[in-house]
Amino acid sequence: MFVETLTTLTTTMGGNIISVMPLYTTLLMFLAEKTTGDGLKLMGAGLTGIGMIGASIGQGLVGYGACIAIGRNPETAPKITSTLIITAGFAESGAIYALVIAILLIFVA
């Protein structure tokens, strides 16, 4: 039953597991019959998905700006592409930090 509930939630939310992470942690809290502190710990780990959403928005804005710049001046495409890759790496580091914090909250705290 638990797997079917998670599958239904994921397909209902468009297949994005990050958007339903707080719901997963709430379900885990009730199904595992843990204490309130454990449930809050799992809820906090699920809410670190906000950091991943911010990184996704940042990468989208960087890609949008690069496409606009290349469209205006195609001769500078190699320089813009290398800058795009570096900037996307910086934006992705925020998502990686959020993932590390979520893992630490779940397994260490």
Short mmCIF file of C-alpha atoms in Angstrom, two decimals:
data_model
loop_
_atom_site.label_atom_id
_atom_site.label_comp_id
_atom_site.label_asym_id
_atom_site.label_seq_id
_atom_site.Cartn_x
_atom_site.Cartn_y
_atom_site.Cartn_z
CA MET A 1 0.00 0.00 0.00
CA PHE A 2 2.84 2.39 0.81
CA VAL A 3 4.45 1.96 -2.63
CA GLU A 4 1.13 2.52 -4.37
CA THR A 5 0.57 5.73 -2.38
CA LEU A 6 3.99 7.06 -3.33
CA THR A 7 3.48 6.12 -6.98
CA THR A 8 0.09 7.85 -7.04
CA LEU A 9 1.50 10.99 -5.42
CA THR A 10 4.42 11.11 -7.84
CA THR A 11 2.26 10.67 -10.94
CA THR A 12 -0.31 13.17 -9.66
CA MET A 13 2.38 15.79 -9.09
CA GLY A 14 3.76 15.41 -12.61
CA GLY A 15 6.44 12.86 -11.79
CA ASN A 16 8.60 15.34 -9.88
CA ILE A 17 9.73 13.65 -6.69
CA ILE A 18 11.15 16.89 -5.26
CA SER A 19 7.76 18.64 -5.28
CA VAL A 20 6.19 15.93 -3.14
CA MET A 21 9.14 15.36 -0.79
CA PRO A 22 7.40 16.92 2.26
CA LEU A 23 4.43 14.63 1.65
CA TYR A 24 6.73 11.61 1.54
CA THR A 25 8.34 12.54 4.83
CA THR A 26 4.93 12.99 6.47
CA LEU A 27 3.85 9.58 5.23
CA LEU A 28 7.08 8.04 6.48
CA MET A 29 6.52 9.61 9.90
CA PHE A 30 3.04 8.12 10.28
CA LEU A 31 3.84 4.74 8.77
CA ALA A 32 7.04 4.21 10.75
CA GLU A 33 5.35 5.23 14.03
CA LYS A 34 8.28 7.35 15.11
CA THR A 35 8.38 10.18 17.60
CA THR A 36 7.50 13.78 16.79
CA GLY A 37 11.18 14.74 16.78
CA ASP A 38 11.93 12.14 14.13
CA GLY A 39 8.99 13.34 12.07
CA LEU A 40 10.14 16.94 12.27
CA LYS A 41 13.63 15.85 11.27
CA LEU A 42 12.26 14.10 8.19
CA MET A 43 10.03 17.09 7.41
CA GLY A 44 13.06 19.39 7.52
CA ALA A 45 14.92 17.07 5.20
CA GLY A 46 12.00 17.19 2.79
CA LEU A 47 11.85 20.96 2.94
CA THR A 48 15.45 21.25 1.79
CA GLY A 49 13.93 20.69 -1.64
CA ILE A 50 13.35 24.45 -1.64
CA GLY A 51 17.09 24.86 -2.15
CA MET A 52 16.92 22.55 -5.13
CA ILE A 53 14.04 24.55 -6.60
CA GLY A 54 16.11 27.74 -6.30
CA ALA A 55 19.01 26.13 -8.12
CA SER A 56 16.69 24.98 -10.90
CA ILE A 57 15.32 28.49 -11.34
CA GLY A 58 18.86 29.87 -11.41
CA GLN A 59 19.95 27.42 -14.08
CA GLY A 60 16.89 28.25 -16.16
CA LEU A 61 17.65 31.96 -16.00
CA VAL A 62 21.28 31.36 -16.95
CA GLY A 63 20.24 29.25 -19.94
CA TYR A 64 17.68 31.83 -20.99
CA GLY A 65 20.26 34.61 -20.88
CA ALA A 66 22.76 32.55 -22.86
CA CYS A 67 20.21 31.75 -25.57
CA ILE A 68 19.24 35.41 -25.86
CA ALA A 69 22.89 36.49 -26.04
CA ILE A 70 23.79 33.90 -28.68
CA GLY A 71 20.71 34.87 -30.67
CA ARG A 72 21.81 38.50 -30.70
CA ASN A 73 25.47 37.86 -31.43
CA PRO A 74 26.15 34.34 -32.80
CA GLU A 75 29.90 34.97 -33.24
CA THR A 76 30.39 34.97 -29.45
CA ALA A 77 28.73 31.56 -28.98
CA PRO A 78 31.89 29.68 -27.80
CA LYS A 79 32.70 32.28 -25.14
CA ILE A 80 29.09 32.46 -23.95
CA THR A 81 28.82 28.67 -23.84
CA SER A 82 31.90 28.29 -21.64
CA THR A 83 30.61 30.99 -19.30
CA LEU A 84 27.22 29.26 -19.27
CA ILE A 85 28.74 25.96 -18.20
CA ILE A 86 30.73 27.56 -15.37
CA THR A 87 27.72 29.53 -14.13
CA ALA A 88 25.47 26.46 -14.28
CA GLY A 89 28.02 24.65 -12.12
CA PHE A 90 27.83 27.42 -9.53
CA ALA A 91 24.03 27.26 -9.55
CA GLU A 92 24.08 23.48 -9.23
CA SER A 93 26.33 23.64 -6.17
CA GLY A 94 23.41 25.09 -4.18
CA ALA A 95 21.31 22.03 -4.99
CA ILE A 96 24.17 19.74 -3.99
CA TYR A 97 24.52 21.55 -0.64
CA ALA A 98 20.76 21.16 -0.06
CA LEU A 99 21.02 17.44 -0.85
CA VAL A 100 23.92 17.00 1.56
CA ILE A 101 21.99 18.78 4.31
CA ALA A 102 18.95 16.56 3.67
CA ILE A 103 21.09 13.42 3.91
CA LEU A 104 22.73 14.67 7.11
CA LEU A 105 19.34 15.44 8.65
CA ILE A 106 18.00 12.00 7.83
CA PHE A 107 20.94 9.82 8.81
CA VAL A 108 23.04 11.80 11.31
CA ALA A 109 20.82 14.17 13.30
#
